[in-house]
Amino acid sequence: MTFTKKPNELQQSLVVQKSLLYRMTKQIRRSLDLSEILATTVSQVRLFLNVDRVKVYRFNTGGSGEVIAESIHEQRLPSLLGLNFPVDDIPQAAREMFVLLRQRSIVDVPNGKIGLSPLESIESSKHLESNIYYRQVDSCHIQYLKAMGVQSSLVMPILHTDLQEQSAKPKLWGLLVAHHSEPREILKRELKVLQEVTDEVGIAIAQSNLLTQSLTKQEREATINRVTTLLHKLPTIELQKALEEVITGFGGVGGRLHIEQNQELYTWGDQPKLPYESDDSIIEQHLVWQEWMAECKPGNVWASDDLYKEPRLRVLALGFRSTKIRGLMVIPLHYREKFIGVLSIFRSEFETEVLWAGRCEQNRRQVLPQLSFELWREQKKGQSSEWKPEEILLAQALSEHFSMAIEQHQMYKEVQMLNANLELQVQEQTAELEKSLLLAKVLKQVTEHIRRTLDLQTTLQSIVREVRPLINSDRVLIFQMKTKSVIVEEMNGNWQSVLGLNAPGECFPDEYSRLSFQGRVRAINNVSTAALSDCHREFLQSLQVQANLIVPITIGVELWGLIIAHECEAPRDWQDAEIDLLQQLADQAAIAIQQAQLYEQTYNAETESRNQAVQLEHSLNELKETQLKLIQIEKMSGLGQLVAGVAHEINNPVNFIYGNLCHASEYTEQLLEILRLYQQHYAHPHSEISTAIKAMDFDFLLEDFPKIINSMQVGTDRIRSIVLSLRNFSRLDESENKRVDLHEGIDSTLLILQHRLKGNAEFPRIEVIKDYGNIPLVECYAGQMNQVFMNIISNAIDALGMGNGEWGIGNEEMITEDNGDNEYNLSLVLREHSVQVPTIYISTKLSVDNSRLLIRIIDNGSGMSEEVKKRIFDPFYTTKPVGKGTGLGLSISYQIIVEKHGGIMECISEPGKGTEFWIEIPVKPPATPTKILAISP
């Protein structure tokens, strides 16, 4: 059908064209929702062309197509929305012409003609006039359109270009199709307008893809942030929640985290189960899985859309048969080439229903017109979502975070275990010392009885009275060999007394006496089962004895008697400590017997016993002190290792940025110089370039870009200095005595404590004034000196934090140095600032003979009283609240300065006048070694 346009109608048509373009452009710029834009496009195009149906046909990955947007006029043609069409409906040659020439096709069904209108030349790729070249159309195509009730058809390609790739070529995204149930002529100007519309649709598709990629990137970064937060919550790392967060982020139905070192397993959601293994089997411990993981390299992520098609999983796939799991991603975890474990993500299979415009069969019907467009539903089962490249990138990023967090957590647990073992060993040794102390006290008491009296009966009675409750026995007695009778006893309970009882001689032959004289100690745990003579057993049972312990009392070459412990309630296993105690008491009994003749020897023994008790008490106190010192040293060592690790991890990327900034700055200057030459020799550029220059504020860009590079240079310099300060503070590789710059140690300490020096809403910031002198490198233990600086400056910060807010120290003469023209008065500095500002003043200089280094650390806090000042270097003494300090910081610092370095450490302080710590250490260590600390540096 041919339409004749009058002048007024042509004018109206132009207005309609401009209106259509305006609405399309406005819709695209107003919304990034592709479905909304496409719905508006088909609706407006149908109204513009006044046809029965306009649709947008999108190509799928496999080559088939789907109608995703449609507008129909009064249902004159059937709806095709949501229907899929097979690959062969649009030949490959036609698709190539759509891309190469951006060719449009117009079919006139009644006349059997097709009009082809290429937009670009295949030789020059230049735009052509909108000429339409008609030729005869294939009869199969005509029958195809007639089957759909179409008399005229217009097809225009929709091309899409990836905006993120500079050299990307256009790809065929879909088609804009117009159908009319009557003959319809397409005019050139209509074709031109529709071409502009499809170009706008292509821009909208690119913008929508950019938005989708941006949202995907934001979701990926949000997932990483959430997982990182859960992974780095030492000491309570939340691996289970992190696993759940990762599975949710990937849209999985289950997953597992297996840690190799301790065989820990965390699971969530659907899980596989090997049918031929035990119920508690772990798939990661299967030999096939372990061989697979041994081949994996760090950073590799393995992903499969269908695990049943993977040859290496042929055996393990049996464990997934009972589940809906089909997609599998395996993320090996490595930390510095060390295999940490594996993180697995499962995706469930799903079913889809494809609506085809007629049934598609692989036979010759595909080359014939598709006469039937009745709906045919195809069920696709056993499908799984494809693992996208951005998901692989997310998995690689999460692999690094999981590996680092698990390794750090394992190191933390190992340190905690070492600390726990150390504390347990200290407790066991402490218990042994306390028990030894208790035994020593008993021996001391017995010895005191011996020393106070010469009465043998009283002394022996004291022995049995003290030893019975100590070993918790029913009866303790002393048997004298000369009288063959019991001379003293001590009982607990209503047992038969054996005092004065004579033992039957036939039950105790002379062999017993000979063995006892040789020092035999006999412990009978059960009288009923022991290897005893019948007479001996009956005698003990007559005394209600079920177990006994016999220790000889020997004086010189004579067996004087026996000290015996009876257990009457039940049999008993005698312990070595109890036997040892009874032997010691037997020795004391022997001493008591000889007291009259050997009084002086007894006195010396008593003195030695007293000294031993004192030494044991002193050893116990030293052990407790050493325990706390070891804990303090372990904390400082852990801090040093943490600081060194962080500095090492930051150092590599910062050095990379720092090393390339100089080249970036040089290249920037060269590019800017070229731009200036262009401005000089091409003063009048093209209008489009001029517009772009004005829009970007080109002059400001030229001026500001080098400043940005310089700012980045300054920033990386700052980061490198911070990393250097952290490494200087840790000093993990400098435990030996060597020459160092102590200014670096002080600055590193201040950097570590920077968060405490900053002010907040409750406490003003702390001013630090450094008056460094020109000092040489000092030969010392750098790590221990950093510990001294940390302890003193931390105490100064605590003292300023406990002040009453009046920061004027009021003692100007205390902080004045008389050094001639270079006199430095801290009060003048404080006047320049505010007297309400808490301040720490640090000064270093050499002594007059250049042999010693003088260090002063002063704060303007509340000071301390004379009583407190006398005890600040005592171990375990602290003025801080409970739980805020151990009282060992200054004590350890004093030992480091005085004993380790042969220096001097003094404290100068008065209430209300601040506190000063004066430190002197030799520049070179003394020739004669000083006392070495009992703790390692």
CSV table of C-alpha atoms in Angstrom, one decimal, residues 428-825:
chain,number,residue,atom,x,y,z
A,428,GLU,CA,52.6,-27.1,88.9
A,429,GLN,CA,56.0,-25.9,90.0
A,430,THR,CA,54.3,-23.4,92.4
A,431,ALA,CA,52.2,-26.3,93.9
A,432,GLU,CA,55.3,-28.4,94.3
A,433,LEU,CA,57.2,-25.5,96.0
A,434,GLU,CA,54.2,-24.8,98.2
A,435,LYS,CA,54.1,-28.5,99.2
A,436,SER,CA,57.8,-28.5,99.8
A,437,LEU,CA,57.4,-25.3,101.9
A,438,LEU,CA,54.7,-27.0,104.0
A,439,LEU,CA,56.9,-30.0,104.6
A,440,ALA,CA,59.8,-27.6,105.5
A,441,LYS,CA,57.5,-25.9,108.0
A,442,VAL,CA,56.7,-29.2,109.6
A,443,LEU,CA,60.3,-30.0,109.8
A,444,LYS,CA,61.0,-26.6,111.2
A,445,GLN,CA,58.4,-27.0,113.9
A,446,VAL,CA,59.8,-30.4,114.9
A,447,THR,CA,63.3,-28.9,114.9
A,448,GLU,CA,62.1,-26.1,117.1
A,449,HIS,CA,60.7,-28.6,119.6
A,450,ILE,CA,64.0,-30.3,119.7
A,451,ARG,CA,65.8,-27.1,120.2
A,452,ARG,CA,63.5,-25.9,123.0
A,453,THR,CA,63.7,-29.0,125.1
A,454,LEU,CA,66.1,-31.8,126.0
A,455,ASP,CA,63.2,-34.1,127.0
A,456,LEU,CA,63.2,-37.0,124.5
A,457,GLN,CA,59.6,-38.0,125.2
A,458,THR,CA,58.3,-34.6,124.5
A,459,THR,CA,60.3,-34.3,121.2
A,460,LEU,CA,59.2,-37.7,120.0
A,461,GLN,CA,55.5,-36.9,120.9
A,462,SER,CA,55.8,-33.7,118.9
A,463,ILE,CA,57.0,-35.7,115.9
A,464,VAL,CA,54.1,-38.1,115.8
A,465,ARG,CA,51.6,-35.2,116.6
A,466,GLU,CA,52.8,-33.2,113.6
A,467,VAL,CA,53.2,-35.9,111.0
A,468,ARG,CA,49.8,-37.7,111.5
A,469,PRO,CA,47.5,-34.9,110.2
A,470,LEU,CA,50.1,-34.1,107.5
A,471,ILE,CA,49.9,-37.6,105.9
A,472,ASN,CA,46.3,-38.1,107.1
A,473,SER,CA,46.7,-41.5,108.7
A,474,ASP,CA,44.8,-43.2,111.5
A,475,ARG,CA,47.8,-43.8,113.8
A,476,VAL,CA,51.4,-42.8,113.9
A,477,LEU,CA,53.8,-44.3,116.5
A,478,ILE,CA,57.5,-44.8,117.3
A,479,PHE,CA,58.7,-48.3,118.1
A,480,GLN,CA,62.0,-48.6,120.2
A,481,MET,CA,64.2,-51.6,119.3
A,482,LYS,CA,65.9,-51.7,122.7
A,483,THR,CA,62.6,-52.1,124.7
A,484,LYS,CA,60.7,-53.9,121.9
A,485,SER,CA,57.7,-51.6,122.7
A,486,VAL,CA,55.8,-48.5,121.4
A,487,ILE,CA,57.0,-45.5,123.3
A,488,VAL,CA,54.8,-42.7,121.7
A,489,GLU,CA,51.7,-42.7,119.5
A,490,GLU,CA,49.1,-40.3,118.0
A,491,MET,CA,45.7,-41.5,116.9
A,492,ASN,CA,42.7,-40.1,115.0
A,493,GLY,CA,39.5,-42.0,115.9
A,494,ASN,CA,38.4,-44.6,118.3
A,495,TRP,CA,41.1,-47.2,117.5
A,496,GLN,CA,42.8,-49.5,119.9
A,497,SER,CA,45.8,-47.9,121.6
A,498,VAL,CA,49.1,-49.7,121.2
A,499,LEU,CA,51.1,-47.5,123.6
A,500,GLY,CA,53.5,-49.7,125.6
A,501,LEU,CA,52.7,-52.8,123.4
A,502,ASN,CA,55.5,-55.3,123.0
A,503,ALA,CA,55.9,-57.0,119.7
A,504,PRO,CA,56.1,-60.8,119.7
A,505,GLY,CA,59.7,-61.8,118.9
A,506,GLU,CA,58.8,-64.8,116.8
A,507,CYS,CA,56.9,-62.6,114.4
A,508,PHE,CA,59.9,-60.3,113.7
A,509,PRO,CA,63.1,-62.3,113.2
A,510,ASP,CA,66.5,-60.7,113.3
A,511,GLU,CA,66.5,-60.5,109.5
A,512,TYR,CA,64.0,-57.6,109.7
A,513,SER,CA,66.3,-55.7,112.0
A,514,ARG,CA,69.2,-56.2,109.7
A,515,LEU,CA,67.3,-54.9,106.6
A,516,SER,CA,66.0,-51.9,108.6
A,517,PHE,CA,69.5,-51.0,109.7
A,518,GLN,CA,70.5,-51.1,106.0
A,519,GLY,CA,67.8,-48.4,105.4
A,520,ARG,CA,65.0,-50.5,104.1
A,521,VAL,CA,61.6,-48.7,104.1
A,522,ARG,CA,58.7,-51.0,104.0
A,523,ALA,CA,55.3,-49.9,102.6
A,524,ILE,CA,52.5,-52.4,103.0
A,525,ASN,CA,49.5,-51.2,101.0
A,526,ASN,CA,47.2,-54.1,101.9
A,527,VAL,CA,47.9,-56.4,104.9
A,528,SER,CA,45.5,-59.1,103.6
A,529,THR,CA,47.3,-59.5,100.3
A,530,ALA,CA,50.9,-58.6,101.2
A,531,ALA,CA,53.7,-61.2,101.3
A,532,LEU,CA,53.8,-61.5,105.1
A,533,SER,CA,54.2,-64.4,107.5
A,534,ASP,CA,51.0,-65.6,109.1
A,535,CYS,CA,52.2,-64.5,112.5
A,536,HIS,CA,53.0,-61.0,111.3
A,537,ARG,CA,49.6,-60.7,109.4
A,538,GLU,CA,47.6,-61.9,112.5
A,539,PHE,CA,49.5,-59.4,114.7
A,540,LEU,CA,48.7,-56.5,112.5
A,541,GLN,CA,45.1,-57.5,112.1
A,542,SER,CA,44.8,-57.8,115.9
A,543,LEU,CA,45.7,-54.1,116.0
A,544,GLN,CA,43.0,-53.3,113.3
A,545,VAL,CA,45.8,-52.4,110.8
A,546,GLN,CA,45.0,-52.7,107.1
A,547,ALA,CA,48.1,-50.8,105.7
A,548,ASN,CA,51.2,-49.5,107.3
A,549,LEU,CA,54.4,-47.7,106.5
A,550,ILE,CA,57.7,-48.4,108.4
A,551,VAL,CA,60.8,-46.1,108.3
A,552,PRO,CA,63.9,-46.9,110.4
A,553,ILE,CA,65.5,-44.5,112.9
A,554,THR,CA,69.2,-45.1,112.7
A,555,ILE,CA,71.9,-43.4,115.0
A,556,GLY,CA,75.4,-44.1,113.9
A,557,VAL,CA,75.9,-47.8,113.6
A,558,GLU,CA,72.8,-48.6,115.7
A,559,LEU,CA,69.1,-49.2,114.6
A,560,TRP,CA,67.5,-47.2,117.4
A,561,GLY,CA,63.8,-47.7,116.4
A,562,LEU,CA,61.1,-47.4,113.8
A,563,ILE,CA,58.6,-44.7,113.0
A,564,ILE,CA,55.4,-46.4,111.8
A,565,ALA,CA,52.1,-45.1,110.2
A,566,HIS,CA,49.0,-47.2,110.4
A,567,GLU,CA,45.9,-47.1,108.2
A,568,CYS,CA,43.0,-48.8,110.0
A,569,GLU,CA,40.0,-47.7,107.9
A,570,ALA,CA,40.9,-49.4,104.6
A,571,PRO,CA,44.0,-50.4,102.4
A,572,ARG,CA,46.1,-47.5,101.1
A,573,ASP,CA,48.7,-46.7,98.4
A,574,TRP,CA,51.5,-44.9,100.1
A,575,GLN,CA,53.0,-42.0,98.0
A,576,ASP,CA,56.7,-41.2,97.6
A,577,ALA,CA,56.2,-37.8,99.2
A,578,GLU,CA,54.7,-39.4,102.3
A,579,ILE,CA,57.6,-41.9,102.5
A,580,ASP,CA,60.1,-39.1,102.0
A,581,LEU,CA,58.4,-37.1,104.8
A,582,LEU,CA,58.5,-40.0,107.2
A,583,GLN,CA,62.2,-40.6,106.4
A,584,GLN,CA,63.0,-36.9,107.1
A,585,LEU,CA,61.1,-37.2,110.4
A,586,ALA,CA,63.0,-40.3,111.3
A,587,ASP,CA,66.2,-38.4,110.8
A,588,GLN,CA,64.9,-35.7,113.1
A,589,ALA,CA,64.0,-38.3,115.7
A,590,ALA,CA,67.5,-39.6,115.5
A,591,ILE,CA,68.8,-36.0,116.0
A,592,ALA,CA,66.5,-35.6,119.0
A,593,ILE,CA,67.9,-38.7,120.6
A,594,GLN,CA,71.4,-37.4,120.3
A,595,GLN,CA,70.5,-33.9,121.3
A,596,ALA,CA,72.1,-34.0,124.7
A,597,GLN,CA,75.4,-35.0,123.2
A,598,LEU,CA,75.2,-33.2,119.9
A,599,TYR,CA,73.4,-30.0,120.9
A,600,GLU,CA,75.6,-27.7,118.7
A,601,GLN,CA,75.1,-30.0,115.7
A,602,THR,CA,71.3,-29.9,116.2
A,603,TYR,CA,71.4,-26.1,116.5
A,604,ASN,CA,73.3,-25.9,113.1
A,605,ALA,CA,70.8,-28.2,111.5
A,606,GLU,CA,67.9,-26.0,112.8
A,607,THR,CA,69.6,-22.9,111.4
A,608,GLU,CA,70.0,-24.7,108.0
A,609,SER,CA,66.4,-25.7,108.1
A,610,ARG,CA,65.3,-22.2,108.7
A,611,ASN,CA,67.5,-20.9,105.8
A,612,GLN,CA,66.0,-23.5,103.6
A,613,ALA,CA,62.5,-22.4,104.5
A,614,VAL,CA,63.4,-18.8,103.8
A,615,GLN,CA,65.0,-19.7,100.5
A,616,LEU,CA,61.9,-21.7,99.5
A,617,GLU,CA,59.7,-18.7,100.3
A,618,HIS,CA,62.1,-16.4,98.3
A,619,SER,CA,62.1,-18.9,95.4
A,620,LEU,CA,58.3,-18.9,95.4
A,621,ASN,CA,58.2,-15.1,95.2
A,622,GLU,CA,60.8,-15.1,92.5
A,623,LEU,CA,58.8,-17.6,90.5
A,624,LYS,CA,55.6,-15.5,90.8
A,625,GLU,CA,57.6,-12.5,89.6
A,626,THR,CA,59.2,-14.4,86.8
A,627,GLN,CA,55.8,-15.7,85.7
A,628,LEU,CA,54.4,-12.1,85.3
A,629,LYS,CA,57.6,-11.0,83.6
A,630,LEU,CA,57.3,-13.8,81.1
A,631,ILE,CA,53.7,-12.9,80.4
A,632,GLN,CA,54.7,-9.2,79.9
A,633,ILE,CA,57.6,-10.2,77.6
A,634,GLU,CA,55.3,-12.5,75.6
A,635,LYS,CA,52.9,-9.6,75.1
A,636,MET,CA,55.7,-7.3,73.9
A,637,SER,CA,57.0,-10.1,71.6
A,638,GLY,CA,53.5,-10.6,70.2
A,639,LEU,CA,53.1,-6.9,69.7
A,640,GLY,CA,56.5,-6.8,67.9
A,641,GLN,CA,55.6,-9.7,65.7
A,642,LEU,CA,52.2,-8.2,64.8
A,643,VAL,CA,53.7,-4.8,64.0
A,644,ALA,CA,56.5,-6.4,62.0
A,645,GLY,CA,54.0,-8.5,60.0
A,646,VAL,CA,51.7,-5.5,59.3
A,647,ALA,CA,54.7,-3.4,58.2
A,648,HIS,CA,56.0,-6.2,55.9
A,649,GLU,CA,52.6,-6.7,54.3
A,650,ILE,CA,52.1,-3.0,53.7
A,651,ASN,CA,55.7,-2.4,52.5
A,652,ASN,CA,55.5,-4.4,49.2
A,653,PRO,CA,52.5,-2.7,47.6
A,654,VAL,CA,53.6,0.7,48.9
A,655,ASN,CA,57.1,0.3,47.3
A,656,PHE,CA,55.4,-0.7,44.1
A,657,ILE,CA,53.3,2.5,44.0
A,658,TYR,CA,56.2,4.6,45.2
A,659,GLY,CA,58.6,3.2,42.6
A,660,ASN,CA,56.1,3.9,39.7
A,661,LEU,CA,55.0,7.4,40.8
A,662,CYS,CA,58.3,9.0,39.5
A,663,HIS,CA,57.6,7.4,36.1
A,664,ALA,CA,54.0,8.5,36.2
A,665,SER,CA,55.0,12.1,37.1
A,666,GLU,CA,57.6,12.1,34.2
A,667,TYR,CA,55.0,10.7,31.7
A,668,THR,CA,52.5,13.2,32.9
A,669,GLU,CA,54.9,16.1,32.3
A,670,GLN,CA,55.6,14.8,28.9
A,671,LEU,CA,51.9,14.4,28.0
A,672,LEU,CA,51.1,17.9,29.3
A,673,GLU,CA,54.0,19.3,27.3
A,674,ILE,CA,52.6,17.7,24.2
A,675,LEU,CA,49.2,19.3,25.0
A,676,ARG,CA,50.8,22.7,25.4
A,677,LEU,CA,52.5,22.3,22.0
A,678,TYR,CA,49.2,21.4,20.5
A,679,GLN,CA,47.6,24.5,22.0
A,680,GLN,CA,50.5,26.6,20.7
A,681,HIS,CA,50.6,25.3,17.1
A,682,TYR,CA,46.8,24.6,16.8
A,683,ALA,CA,45.3,27.6,18.4
A,684,HIS,CA,41.9,27.1,16.8
A,685,PRO,CA,40.9,23.4,17.2
A,686,HIS,CA,37.8,21.8,16.0
A,687,SER,CA,34.5,23.0,17.6
A,688,GLU,CA,33.9,19.6,19.2
A,689,ILE,CA,37.4,19.7,20.8
A,690,SER,CA,36.7,23.3,22.0
A,691,THR,CA,33.4,22.2,23.6
A,692,ALA,CA,35.1,19.3,25.3
A,693,ILE,CA,37.9,21.6,26.6
A,694,LYS,CA,35.4,24.0,28.1
A,695,ALA,CA,33.3,21.2,29.6
A,696,MET,CA,36.3,19.6,31.4
A,697,ASP,CA,37.9,23.0,32.5
A,698,PHE,CA,41.1,22.1,30.7
A,699,ASP,CA,43.2,24.9,32.2
A,700,PHE,CA,42.3,23.8,35.7
A,701,LEU,CA,43.1,20.2,34.8
A,702,LEU,CA,46.6,21.2,33.5
A,703,GLU,CA,47.2,23.0,36.7
A,704,ASP,CA,45.8,20.5,39.1
A,705,PHE,CA,47.0,17.2,37.6
A,706,PRO,CA,50.7,17.6,38.6
A,707,LYS,CA,49.5,18.7,42.0
A,708,ILE,CA,47.6,15.4,42.4
A,709,ILE,CA,50.7,13.4,41.4
A,710,ASN,CA,52.8,15.4,43.9
A,711,SER,CA,50.1,14.7,46.6
A,712,MET,CA,50.3,11.0,45.8
A,713,GLN,CA,54.1,11.2,46.1
A,714,VAL,CA,53.8,12.9,49.5
A,715,GLY,CA,51.3,10.3,50.6
A,716,THR,CA,53.4,7.4,49.7
A,717,ASP,CA,56.4,9.0,51.4
A,718,ARG,CA,54.3,9.3,54.5
A,719,ILE,CA,53.2,5.6,54.3
A,720,ARG,CA,56.8,4.5,53.8
A,721,SER,CA,57.9,6.5,56.8
A,722,ILE,CA,55.1,4.9,58.9
A,723,VAL,CA,56.1,1.4,57.8
A,724,LEU,CA,59.8,2.2,58.6
A,725,SER,CA,58.7,3.4,62.0
A,726,LEU,CA,56.8,0.2,62.7
A,727,ARG,CA,59.7,-1.9,61.6
A,728,ASN,CA,62.1,0.1,63.8
A,729,PHE,CA,59.8,-0.4,66.8
A,730,SER,CA,59.5,-4.2,66.3
A,731,ARG,CA,63.3,-4.8,66.1
A,732,LEU,CA,62.6,-8.5,65.7
A,733,ASP,CA,65.9,-8.9,63.9
A,734,GLU,CA,68.0,-6.8,66.4
A,735,SER,CA,67.9,-8.7,69.6
A,736,GLU,CA,71.7,-8.5,69.9
A,737,ASN,CA,73.7,-5.6,71.2
A,738,LYS,CA,74.3,-3.3,68.2
A,739,ARG,CA,74.6,0.4,67.2
A,740,VAL,CA,71.2,2.0,66.6
A,741,ASP,CA,69.6,5.5,66.4
A,742,LEU,CA,67.6,5.8,69.6
A,743,HIS,CA,65.6,8.7,68.0
A,744,GLU,CA,64.1,6.2,65.7
A,745,GLY,CA,63.0,4.0,68.6
A,746,ILE,CA,61.4,7.0,70.4
A,747,ASP,CA,59.6,8.1,67.2
A,748,SER,CA,58.4,4.6,66.5
A,749,THR,CA,57.0,4.3,70.1
A,750,LEU,CA,55.2,7.7,69.6
A,751,LEU,CA,53.7,6.4,66.4
A,752,ILE,CA,52.4,3.2,68.1
A,753,LEU,CA,50.9,5.4,70.9
A,754,GLN,CA,49.5,8.0,68.4
A,755,HIS,CA,45.9,6.8,69.0
A,756,ARG,CA,46.3,7.6,72.7
A,757,LEU,CA,47.9,11.0,72.1
A,758,LYS,CA,45.0,12.2,70.0
A,759,GLY,CA,42.2,14.1,71.7
A,760,ASN,CA,38.5,13.1,72.0
A,761,ALA,CA,35.3,14.4,73.5
A,762,GLU,CA,36.3,13.4,77.0
A,763,PHE,CA,40.0,14.3,77.0
A,764,PRO,CA,42.1,16.9,75.2
A,765,ARG,CA,45.0,15.8,72.9
A,766,ILE,CA,48.4,15.4,74.4
A,767,GLU,CA,51.1,17.8,73.1
A,768,VAL,CA,54.5,16.1,72.5
A,769,ILE,CA,57.6,18.4,72.5
A,770,LYS,CA,60.8,16.8,71.2
A,771,ASP,CA,64.2,18.4,71.9
A,772,TYR,CA,66.6,16.0,70.2
A,773,GLY,CA,70.3,16.6,70.4
A,774,ASN,CA,73.0,15.7,68.0
A,775,ILE,CA,73.7,12.2,69.3
A,776,PRO,CA,75.7,9.3,67.7
A,777,LEU,CA,74.6,5.8,67.2
A,778,VAL,CA,74.4,4.0,70.6
A,779,GLU,CA,75.4,0.4,71.1
A,780,CYS,CA,72.6,-1.1,73.0
A,781,TYR,CA,69.7,-3.7,72.9
A,782,ALA,CA,67.3,-1.8,70.7
A,783,GLY,CA,64.2,-4.0,71.4
A,784,GLN,CA,64.6,-3.6,75.1
A,785,MET,CA,65.2,0.2,74.8
A,786,ASN,CA,62.0,0.4,72.8
A,787,GLN,CA,60.2,-1.4,75.7
A,788,VAL,CA,61.6,1.2,78.2
A,789,PHE,CA,60.3,4.0,76.0
A,790,MET,CA,56.9,2.3,75.6
A,791,ASN,CA,56.6,1.8,79.4
A,792,ILE,CA,57.6,5.3,80.4
A,793,ILE,CA,55.5,7.2,77.8
A,794,SER,CA,52.5,4.9,78.4
A,795,ASN,CA,52.7,5.8,82.1
A,796,ALA,CA,53.0,9.5,81.2
A,797,ILE,CA,49.8,9.2,79.1
A,798,ASP,CA,48.0,7.4,81.9
A,799,ALA,CA,49.2,10.1,84.4
A,800,LEU,CA,47.9,12.9,82.2
A,801,GLY,CA,44.6,11.0,81.7
A,802,MET,CA,44.1,10.8,85.4
A,803,GLY,CA,44.7,14.5,85.9
A,804,ASN,CA,42.1,17.0,87.1
A,805,GLY,CA,42.3,19.1,83.9
A,806,GLU,CA,44.7,21.8,85.3
A,807,TRP,CA,47.7,21.2,83.2
A,808,GLY,CA,50.1,24.0,84.4
A,809,ILE,CA,52.9,22.1,86.1
A,810,GLY,CA,53.9,25.1,88.2
A,811,ASN,CA,57.6,24.1,88.4
A,812,GLU,CA,59.5,26.0,85.8
A,813,GLU,CA,62.9,25.6,87.4
A,814,MET,CA,62.5,21.7,87.4
A,815,ILE,CA,62.6,21.5,83.6
A,816,THR,CA,65.2,24.1,82.9
A,817,GLU,CA,68.6,23.0,81.6
A,818,ASP,CA,71.7,25.2,82.2
A,819,ASN,CA,73.6,24.7,79.1
A,820,GLY,CA,74.8,28.2,78.3
A,821,ASP,CA,73.3,29.9,75.3
A,822,ASN,CA,71.1,26.9,74.5
A,823,GLU,CA,69.1,26.9,77.7
A,824,TYR,CA,65.7,25.3,77.1
A,825,ASN,CA,62.8,26.3,79.4
